[in-house]
């Protein structure tokens, strides 16, 4: 990947109207996503939690239809994008703020009507087809996602619009995970693109920023990362909707796409790693709390509202059990996660000292962490020139972490009526074995 990117412009976009000036309280769930950051002249460190800690690098890829004029004539007009972002930031004002530290040493977001970083660049040697062929990597992130300098690490959001050789555009985004989870981030992109397409006539649902501090005081154990003992590898596997239907049939027909795909990946990973049969293995994954609380949190609560669940067993059992049995284990843990269980948890992160951990690393080979973006509107970012051909993480560098998402150009139906991508990062020495196992257990999968 020897392509070069030329930065044409770097500017800052502020909300188009005055917004509340205040300090925004961060819940213990938000604080779990902090990393070493310089705020207020002081260095603050925190834990690493799975995929996308710190500024989450995502790219949207758009194709320019040269045979069409009209709406395509001003394809990704920068002035129009900036104006739309300024309007969206009125409602999503924390994204224009800065990370700060309260008088008692707790991190917070200082909402001060400041701004978000906006970069315009050109990649004269890259085409959309070439970008689509890249897998998530530090090189891809460095090319298409804006770099946030250490001296500016308190910035919450940065955007980069990169014009490609073929006329297409790569939109690289970096939102700090401490400010928002996937639901909140995609809500912002929907709103920004709606303002770009419809201007002042855009219809939007307002995000909710104010929540009583007690609402999200919950317990869930930390993921422990360490320096990898060898090189890591990232690979993207595609599973078709027909193959998903076959997997569900094998599992009795009543399991969700998440349960059956997670069961498959967990079983194949345990086998590929050749774990000691009696060793304890753990599958972890986050679930959204918005509808599980009583009263429920607003659908558009802006922040982190995810709670991590664990499924444990022995390597022997996961390697040998029927796929439906493993999927049933996962479903059972999800079904038991009700409001009473959430409320009964002790606020671990409020009471315990959170230590510093390396910003990149790997989970123990006995552990697997799966994040699902099923049902997220990640292909709804239409700025007036069509929906993206591709939406993907730009970098996925934590060993033992998996991201599940709908495939390019298909629906984001939570029920699994589309092809899906499995973005896997693990120790390179076991990746070829994992690929072979997935190919055996899901015949004719595009691997």
Short mmCIF file of C-alpha atoms in Angstrom, two decimals:
data_model
loop_
_atom_site.label_atom_id
_atom_site.label_comp_id
_atom_site.label_asym_id
_atom_site.label_seq_id
_atom_site.Cartn_x
_atom_site.Cartn_y
_atom_site.Cartn_z
CA UNK A 1 0.00 0.00 0.00
CA UNK A 2 2.30 2.72 -1.34
CA UNK A 3 -0.39 5.24 -2.27
CA UNK A 4 0.04 8.86 -1.22
CA UNK A 5 -2.53 11.28 0.12
CA UNK A 6 -2.16 15.02 -0.34
CA UNK A 7 -3.86 17.21 2.27
CA UNK A 8 -5.50 20.15 0.47
CA UNK A 9 -7.19 21.84 3.42
CA UNK A 10 -7.52 21.48 7.18
CA UNK A 11 -10.14 23.53 9.00
CA UNK A 12 -12.48 23.47 11.98
CA UNK A 13 -16.29 23.40 11.84
CA UNK A 14 -18.30 24.92 14.70
CA UNK A 15 -22.06 24.59 15.30
CA UNK A 16 -24.04 27.01 13.14
CA UNK A 17 -26.01 28.25 16.18
CA UNK A 18 -25.16 28.80 19.87
CA UNK A 19 -25.29 25.56 21.88
CA UNK A 20 -25.33 24.82 25.64
CA UNK A 21 -22.01 25.67 27.30
CA UNK A 22 -21.49 23.21 30.12
CA UNK A 23 -19.53 20.21 31.34
CA UNK A 24 -21.10 16.92 30.24
CA UNK A 25 -20.97 14.16 32.85
CA UNK A 26 -19.55 10.85 31.57
CA UNK A 27 -20.93 7.58 32.92
CA UNK A 28 -18.74 4.70 34.02
CA UNK A 29 -19.61 3.03 30.72
CA UNK A 30 -18.24 6.05 28.84
CA UNK A 31 -15.06 6.18 30.91
CA UNK A 32 -14.21 2.60 30.04
CA UNK A 33 -13.33 3.78 26.52
CA UNK A 34 -10.74 6.36 27.50
CA UNK A 35 -7.10 6.03 26.44
CA UNK A 36 -3.94 7.99 27.21
CA UNK A 37 -5.05 11.52 26.42
CA UNK A 38 -3.71 14.97 27.23
CA UNK A 39 -6.52 17.15 28.55
CA UNK A 40 -6.23 20.40 30.42
CA UNK A 41 -2.45 20.09 30.47
CA UNK A 42 -2.62 16.77 32.31
CA UNK A 43 -2.23 13.25 30.98
CA UNK A 44 -5.14 10.91 31.66
CA UNK A 45 -4.90 7.19 31.03
CA UNK A 46 -7.45 4.44 30.96
CA UNK A 47 -8.42 0.98 29.88
CA UNK A 48 -8.63 -0.53 26.47
CA UNK A 49 -11.96 -2.20 25.75
CA UNK A 50 -12.24 -4.26 22.62
CA UNK A 51 -12.71 -2.71 19.23
CA UNK A 52 -12.32 0.96 18.49
CA UNK A 53 -11.01 2.48 21.71
CA UNK A 54 -10.15 6.15 21.54
CA UNK A 55 -11.03 7.62 18.15
CA UNK A 56 -12.88 4.91 16.18
CA UNK A 57 -11.63 4.85 12.55
CA UNK A 58 -14.41 4.24 10.02
CA UNK A 59 -14.46 4.77 6.27
CA UNK A 60 -17.40 5.25 3.91
CA UNK A 61 -16.67 4.71 0.20
CA UNK A 62 -18.73 6.51 -2.47
CA UNK A 63 -18.74 5.94 -6.23
CA UNK A 64 -19.02 8.83 -8.68
CA UNK A 65 -21.49 8.09 -11.48
CA UNK A 66 -19.87 10.00 -14.34
CA UNK A 67 -22.75 9.19 -16.70
CA UNK A 68 -25.12 11.27 -14.61
CA UNK A 69 -25.25 15.02 -14.25
CA UNK A 70 -27.58 17.09 -12.10
CA UNK A 71 -27.18 15.91 -8.51
CA UNK A 72 -23.77 14.41 -9.36
CA UNK A 73 -22.43 17.65 -10.82
CA UNK A 74 -21.25 18.90 -7.42
CA UNK A 75 -20.25 15.46 -6.15
CA UNK A 76 -19.21 15.79 -2.51
CA UNK A 77 -19.21 19.56 -2.61
CA UNK A 78 -17.03 20.54 0.37
CA UNK A 79 -18.87 23.75 1.17
CA UNK A 80 -22.19 21.88 1.25
CA UNK A 81 -20.76 19.21 3.55
CA UNK A 82 -19.34 21.82 5.93
CA UNK A 83 -22.63 23.74 6.08
CA UNK A 84 -24.55 20.54 6.79
CA UNK A 85 -22.10 19.50 9.51
CA UNK A 86 -22.38 22.88 11.21
CA UNK A 87 -26.16 22.40 11.34
CA UNK A 88 -25.89 18.84 12.66
CA UNK A 89 -23.49 19.94 15.39
CA UNK A 90 -26.18 22.17 16.89
CA UNK A 91 -28.02 19.07 18.10
CA UNK A 92 -24.88 16.95 18.55
CA UNK A 93 -22.93 19.70 20.32
CA UNK A 94 -20.73 17.38 22.46
CA UNK A 95 -18.93 16.39 19.26
CA UNK A 96 -17.76 19.99 18.93
CA UNK A 97 -16.48 20.02 22.50
CA UNK A 98 -13.23 18.87 24.07
CA UNK A 99 -12.23 16.25 26.59
CA UNK A 100 -11.57 17.86 29.96
CA UNK A 101 -11.00 17.02 33.60
CA UNK A 102 -13.29 18.07 36.45
CA UNK A 103 -12.03 19.51 39.73
CA UNK A 104 -12.17 16.03 41.29
CA UNK A 105 -10.06 14.51 38.51
CA UNK A 106 -12.86 12.80 36.58
CA UNK A 107 -12.84 13.07 32.77
CA UNK A 108 -15.74 14.97 31.21
CA UNK A 109 -16.68 16.63 27.93
CA UNK A 110 -16.41 20.41 27.98
CA UNK A 111 -19.17 21.66 25.70
CA UNK A 112 -17.89 25.06 24.65
CA UNK A 113 -19.11 25.68 21.07
CA UNK A 114 -15.61 24.93 19.86
CA UNK A 115 -15.35 22.81 16.71
CA UNK A 116 -14.66 19.55 14.92
CA UNK A 117 -11.70 18.93 12.61
CA UNK A 118 -12.47 18.77 8.88
CA UNK A 119 -9.75 17.69 6.42
CA UNK A 120 -9.93 17.71 2.60
CA UNK A 121 -7.41 15.52 0.78
CA UNK A 122 -6.65 13.95 -2.59
CA UNK A 123 -5.30 10.49 -3.41
CA UNK A 124 -4.23 10.75 -7.06
CA UNK A 125 -3.19 7.09 -7.33
CA UNK A 126 -6.12 5.36 -5.57
CA UNK A 127 -9.43 4.14 -6.98
CA UNK A 128 -12.54 2.94 -5.18
CA UNK A 129 -11.91 -0.64 -6.32
CA UNK A 130 -8.42 -0.53 -4.82
CA UNK A 131 -9.74 0.82 -1.51
CA UNK A 132 -12.40 -1.91 -1.40
CA UNK A 133 -9.66 -4.51 -1.78
CA UNK A 134 -7.77 -3.28 1.30
CA UNK A 135 -8.43 -4.92 4.64
CA UNK A 136 -8.53 -2.90 7.89
CA UNK A 137 -4.95 -1.93 8.74
CA UNK A 138 -2.86 0.91 10.21
CA UNK A 139 -1.88 1.82 6.62
CA UNK A 140 -5.51 2.20 5.52
CA UNK A 141 -6.27 4.29 8.59
CA UNK A 142 -3.27 6.57 7.97
CA UNK A 143 -4.36 7.12 4.38
CA UNK A 144 -8.06 7.85 4.72
CA UNK A 145 -8.82 8.74 8.36
CA UNK A 146 -7.70 12.14 9.70
CA UNK A 147 -4.69 12.08 11.97
CA UNK A 148 -5.25 13.70 15.37
CA UNK A 149 -1.99 15.04 16.74
CA UNK A 150 -1.11 14.27 20.38
CA UNK A 151 -1.33 17.97 21.19
CA UNK A 152 -4.93 17.96 19.89
CA UNK A 153 -5.99 14.61 21.33
CA UNK A 154 -8.84 16.19 23.29
CA UNK A 155 -10.72 16.74 19.98
CA UNK A 156 -13.89 14.62 19.97
CA UNK A 157 -14.48 14.31 16.21
CA UNK A 158 -12.44 14.56 13.03
CA UNK A 159 -13.54 14.03 9.41
CA UNK A 160 -11.51 13.56 6.22
CA UNK A 161 -12.93 13.78 2.69
CA UNK A 162 -10.49 12.18 0.24
CA UNK A 163 -11.07 12.56 -3.52
CA UNK A 164 -9.84 9.50 -5.41
CA UNK A 165 -8.29 9.05 -8.86
CA UNK A 166 -11.49 7.57 -10.34
CA UNK A 167 -13.68 10.44 -9.13
CA UNK A 168 -14.97 8.54 -6.10
CA UNK A 169 -14.69 9.70 -2.51
CA UNK A 170 -13.58 8.09 0.73
CA UNK A 171 -15.11 9.66 3.82
CA UNK A 172 -12.94 8.87 6.84
CA UNK A 173 -14.37 9.52 10.30
CA UNK A 174 -12.87 9.46 13.78
CA UNK A 175 -15.26 9.89 16.74
CA UNK A 176 -13.89 9.41 20.22
CA UNK A 177 -15.55 6.33 21.73
CA UNK A 178 -15.81 8.06 25.11
CA UNK A 179 -18.50 10.32 23.61
CA UNK A 180 -20.70 7.75 21.88
CA UNK A 181 -21.34 4.11 21.02
CA UNK A 182 -22.21 2.77 17.56
CA UNK A 183 -25.91 3.69 17.80
CA UNK A 184 -25.07 7.28 18.71
CA UNK A 185 -22.38 7.63 16.05
CA UNK A 186 -24.60 6.35 13.24
CA UNK A 187 -27.40 8.66 14.44
CA UNK A 188 -25.03 11.61 13.91
CA UNK A 189 -24.04 10.44 10.41
CA UNK A 190 -27.71 10.03 9.50
CA UNK A 191 -28.42 13.57 10.69
CA UNK A 192 -25.41 15.13 8.96
CA UNK A 193 -26.25 13.41 5.66
CA UNK A 194 -29.92 14.45 5.97
CA UNK A 195 -28.92 18.12 6.28
CA UNK A 196 -26.62 17.71 3.27
CA UNK A 197 -29.43 16.22 1.19
CA UNK A 198 -32.43 18.26 2.35
CA UNK A 199 -30.96 21.40 3.95
CA UNK A 200 -33.24 23.12 6.45
CA UNK A 201 -36.08 20.76 5.45
CA UNK A 202 -34.29 17.75 6.92
CA UNK A 203 -36.38 15.69 9.33
CA UNK A 204 -34.40 14.43 12.31
CA UNK A 205 -34.83 12.91 15.74
CA UNK A 206 -33.03 14.89 18.41
CA UNK A 207 -30.41 13.10 20.50
CA UNK A 208 -30.74 12.98 24.29
CA UNK A 209 -27.63 14.20 26.15
CA UNK A 210 -28.80 14.66 29.73
CA UNK A 211 -29.19 11.55 31.82
CA UNK A 212 -29.27 11.16 35.57
CA UNK A 213 -25.85 9.87 36.71
CA UNK A 214 -27.41 6.89 38.51
CA UNK A 215 -29.00 5.55 35.33
CA UNK A 216 -25.86 3.88 34.00
CA UNK A 217 -23.99 2.82 37.13
CA UNK A 218 -23.43 -0.84 36.40
CA UNK A 219 -20.93 -3.65 36.77
CA UNK A 220 -19.20 -5.59 34.07
CA UNK A 221 -15.68 -7.03 34.29
CA UNK A 222 -12.73 -5.65 32.41
CA UNK A 223 -11.12 -7.18 29.36
CA UNK A 224 -7.44 -7.78 29.98
CA UNK A 225 -5.12 -6.96 27.07
CA UNK A 226 -1.41 -7.68 26.87
CA UNK A 227 1.36 -7.31 24.32
CA UNK A 228 1.02 -9.96 21.59
CA UNK A 229 3.54 -12.81 21.68
CA UNK A 230 3.70 -12.88 17.89
CA UNK A 231 2.36 -11.07 14.82
CA UNK A 232 -1.37 -10.45 14.45
CA UNK A 233 -3.38 -10.83 11.26
CA UNK A 234 -6.68 -9.32 10.12
CA UNK A 235 -8.97 -11.05 7.63
CA UNK A 236 -12.48 -10.37 6.34
CA UNK A 237 -14.77 -13.37 5.79
CA UNK A 238 -18.07 -13.09 3.89
CA UNK A 239 -21.06 -15.31 4.67
CA UNK A 240 -24.02 -15.23 2.28
CA UNK A 241 -27.65 -14.98 3.33
CA UNK A 242 -28.22 -18.54 2.04
CA UNK A 243 -25.41 -19.83 4.23
CA UNK A 244 -26.80 -17.93 7.22
CA UNK A 245 -30.18 -19.58 6.61
CA UNK A 246 -28.43 -22.97 6.54
CA UNK A 247 -26.66 -22.21 9.83
CA UNK A 248 -29.95 -21.23 11.46
CA UNK A 249 -31.55 -24.45 10.22
CA UNK A 250 -28.73 -26.44 11.84
CA UNK A 251 -29.42 -24.56 15.09
CA UNK A 252 -33.14 -25.37 15.12
CA UNK A 253 -34.41 -22.37 13.18
CA UNK A 254 -35.14 -20.13 16.16
CA UNK A 255 -31.74 -18.49 16.72
CA UNK A 256 -30.73 -14.98 15.68
CA UNK A 257 -28.02 -14.28 13.13
CA UNK A 258 -25.79 -12.96 15.91
CA UNK A 259 -26.12 -16.14 17.99
CA UNK A 260 -25.42 -18.58 15.15
CA UNK A 261 -22.52 -16.62 13.62
CA UNK A 262 -20.95 -15.98 17.03
CA UNK A 263 -21.27 -19.67 17.88
CA UNK A 264 -19.61 -20.62 14.59
CA UNK A 265 -16.72 -18.18 15.00
CA UNK A 266 -16.19 -19.16 18.66
CA UNK A 267 -16.11 -22.88 17.90
CA UNK A 268 -13.76 -22.52 14.93
CA UNK A 269 -11.45 -20.20 16.86
CA UNK A 270 -11.20 -22.59 19.82
CA UNK A 271 -10.30 -25.46 17.48
CA UNK A 272 -7.83 -23.39 15.43
CA UNK A 273 -5.98 -22.31 18.57
CA UNK A 274 -5.52 -25.92 19.74
CA UNK A 275 -6.29 -24.99 23.33
CA UNK A 276 -5.78 -27.34 26.26
CA UNK A 277 -9.11 -29.26 26.46
CA UNK A 278 -9.79 -28.37 30.11
CA UNK A 279 -8.88 -24.68 29.74
CA UNK A 280 -11.62 -22.16 30.49
CA UNK A 281 -12.72 -20.20 27.43
CA UNK A 282 -14.76 -17.02 27.38
CA UNK A 283 -16.85 -15.31 24.70
CA UNK A 284 -17.66 -11.66 25.46
CA UNK A 285 -19.95 -9.27 23.60
CA UNK A 286 -21.72 -5.95 24.30
CA UNK A 287 -25.50 -5.50 24.25
CA UNK A 288 -27.45 -2.25 24.04
CA UNK A 289 -29.13 -1.22 27.31
CA UNK A 290 -31.47 1.40 25.87
CA UNK A 291 -34.57 -0.82 25.76
CA UNK A 292 -33.64 -3.07 28.70
CA UNK A 293 -33.90 -0.38 31.39
CA UNK A 294 -37.14 0.54 33.19
CA UNK A 295 -38.00 3.17 32.31
CA UNK A 296 -36.14 2.61 29.04
CA UNK A 297 -33.40 4.99 28.00
CA UNK A 298 -34.30 7.16 25.00
CA UNK A 299 -33.61 5.40 21.69
CA UNK A 300 -31.42 8.32 20.74
CA UNK A 301 -29.59 8.68 24.03
CA UNK A 302 -26.20 10.02 22.93
CA UNK A 303 -23.40 8.25 24.74
CA UNK A 304 -22.26 4.74 25.59
CA UNK A 305 -25.15 2.52 26.70
CA UNK A 306 -23.71 -0.94 26.21
CA UNK A 307 -23.17 -3.67 28.80
CA UNK A 308 -20.76 -6.54 28.24
CA UNK A 309 -21.89 -10.13 28.73
CA UNK A 310 -19.71 -13.20 29.10
CA UNK A 311 -20.34 -16.84 28.13
CA UNK A 312 -17.86 -19.31 29.61
CA UNK A 313 -17.16 -23.00 29.10
CA UNK A 314 -14.23 -25.34 28.50
CA UNK A 315 -12.33 -25.56 25.23
CA UNK A 316 -13.32 -29.23 24.95
CA UNK A 317 -17.05 -28.51 25.17
CA UNK A 318 -17.04 -25.64 22.68
CA UNK A 319 -14.96 -27.67 20.21
CA UNK A 320 -17.23 -30.73 20.36
CA UNK A 321 -20.75 -29.42 21.05
CA UNK A 322 -23.35 -29.08 18.32
CA UNK A 323 -23.51 -25.59 16.88
CA UNK A 324 -27.12 -25.20 18.10
CA UNK A 325 -26.05 -25.94 21.67
CA UNK A 326 -23.36 -23.22 21.58
CA UNK A 327 -25.81 -20.73 20.05
CA UNK A 328 -28.26 -21.67 22.83
CA UNK A 329 -25.64 -20.81 25.45
CA UNK A 330 -25.25 -17.34 23.93
CA UNK A 331 -29.01 -16.79 23.64
CA UNK A 332 -29.53 -17.89 27.24
CA UNK A 333 -27.12 -15.28 28.59
CA UNK A 334 -28.78 -12.56 26.50
CA UNK A 335 -32.27 -13.57 27.64
CA UNK A 336 -31.27 -13.38 31.32
CA UNK A 337 -30.03 -9.80 30.91
CA UNK A 338 -33.09 -7.96 32.20
CA UNK A 339 -33.56 -4.63 33.97
CA UNK A 340 -33.40 -6.22 37.41
CA UNK A 341 -29.98 -7.69 36.71
CA UNK A 342 -28.71 -4.36 35.38
CA UNK A 343 -29.94 -2.47 38.44
CA UNK A 344 -28.54 -5.03 40.88
CA UNK A 345 -24.96 -4.69 39.62
CA UNK A 346 -22.46 -2.78 41.77
CA UNK A 347 -20.87 0.27 40.20
CA UNK A 348 -17.42 -1.26 39.80
CA UNK A 349 -15.95 1.50 37.70
CA UNK A 350 -17.03 4.21 40.12
CA UNK A 351 -15.44 2.48 43.11
CA UNK A 352 -12.34 0.83 41.63
CA UNK A 353 -9.18 2.51 40.46
CA UNK A 354 -8.92 2.15 36.69
CA UNK A 355 -5.35 1.43 35.65
CA UNK A 356 -3.46 2.18 32.47
CA UNK A 357 -3.20 -0.49 29.79
CA UNK A 358 -1.45 -0.56 26.42
CA UNK A 359 -3.55 1.08 23.66
CA UNK A 360 -3.07 -1.97 21.44
CA UNK A 361 -2.56 -5.60 22.24
CA UNK A 362 -4.26 -8.94 22.34
CA UNK A 363 -6.68 -10.86 24.49
CA UNK A 364 -5.60 -14.24 25.91
CA UNK A 365 -6.07 -17.01 23.37
CA UNK A 366 -8.79 -18.41 25.61
CA UNK A 367 -10.89 -15.24 25.09
CA UNK A 368 -12.86 -13.85 22.15
CA UNK A 369 -14.66 -10.49 21.97
CA UNK A 370 -17.38 -10.01 19.33
CA UNK A 371 -19.01 -6.68 18.45
CA UNK A 372 -22.12 -6.73 16.27
CA UNK A 373 -23.27 -3.86 14.06
CA UNK A 374 -26.29 -5.80 12.81
CA UNK A 375 -29.33 -3.57 12.66
CA UNK A 376 -27.25 -0.39 12.69
CA UNK A 377 -28.01 2.12 9.93
CA UNK A 378 -24.40 2.26 8.79
CA UNK A 379 -25.33 2.45 5.10
CA UNK A 380 -27.79 5.33 5.60
CA UNK A 381 -25.13 8.04 5.22
CA UNK A 382 -26.43 9.43 1.92
CA UNK A 383 -25.23 13.02 1.58
CA UNK A 384 -27.22 13.56 -1.59
CA UNK A 385 -25.02 11.58 -3.98
CA UNK A 386 -26.12 8.05 -3.17
CA UNK A 387 -25.47 5.57 -0.39
CA UNK A 388 -21.93 4.32 0.21
CA UNK A 389 -20.66 1.27 -1.65
CA UNK A 390 -18.78 0.22 1.45
CA UNK A 391 -18.66 1.03 5.16
CA UNK A 392 -15.89 -0.51 7.20
CA UNK A 393 -13.53 -0.13 10.08
CA UNK A 394 -10.31 1.40 8.78
CA UNK A 395 -8.21 -0.38 11.38
CA UNK A 396 -8.88 -3.43 13.54
CA UNK A 397 -5.78 -4.13 15.55
CA UNK A 398 -6.74 -5.80 18.84
CA UNK A 399 -6.03 -9.53 18.81
CA UNK A 400 -9.00 -11.73 19.70
CA UNK A 401 -11.56 -9.14 18.57
CA UNK A 402 -14.24 -9.68 15.92
CA UNK A 403 -16.65 -7.24 14.26
CA UNK A 404 -19.84 -8.45 12.54
CA UNK A 405 -21.51 -6.16 10.01
CA UNK A 406 -23.78 -6.28 7.01
CA UNK A 407 -22.09 -6.55 3.65
CA UNK A 408 -21.73 -3.69 1.17
CA UNK A 409 -24.79 -2.74 -0.81
CA UNK A 410 -27.16 -4.95 1.20
CA UNK A 411 -29.77 -4.13 3.80
CA UNK A 412 -29.00 -3.61 7.47
CA UNK A 413 -31.88 -5.84 8.55
CA UNK A 414 -31.23 -7.12 12.05
CA UNK A 415 -32.91 -10.37 11.09
CA UNK A 416 -30.04 -11.26 8.79
CA UNK A 417 -31.68 -10.96 5.33
CA UNK A 418 -28.34 -9.93 3.80
CA UNK A 419 -24.79 -11.16 3.39
CA UNK A 420 -22.53 -10.37 6.33
CA UNK A 421 -18.85 -9.66 6.85
CA UNK A 422 -16.82 -11.08 9.71
CA UNK A 423 -13.77 -8.88 10.40
CA UNK A 424 -11.40 -10.99 12.48
CA UNK A 425 -8.11 -10.02 14.14
CA UNK A 426 -6.11 -12.79 15.81
CA UNK A 427 -2.64 -14.30 16.03
CA UNK A 428 -1.36 -14.81 12.48
CA UNK A 429 -0.11 -18.34 13.17
CA UNK A 430 -3.71 -19.58 13.63
CA UNK A 431 -5.49 -17.53 10.94
CA UNK A 432 -5.01 -20.04 8.09
CA UNK A 433 -6.44 -22.84 10.25
CA UNK A 434 -9.44 -20.67 11.14
CA UNK A 435 -10.07 -19.93 7.47
CA UNK A 436 -9.96 -23.66 6.62
CA UNK A 437 -12.38 -24.53 9.46
CA UNK A 438 -14.88 -21.87 8.43
CA UNK A 439 -14.71 -23.16 4.87
CA UNK A 440 -15.42 -26.71 6.07
CA UNK A 441 -18.28 -25.84 8.41
CA UNK A 442 -19.91 -23.38 6.00
CA UNK A 443 -19.36 -24.92 2.52
CA UNK A 444 -18.71 -22.56 -0.38
CA UNK A 445 -18.34 -19.54 1.93
CA UNK A 446 -16.37 -16.78 0.24
CA UNK A 447 -13.20 -16.91 2.34
#
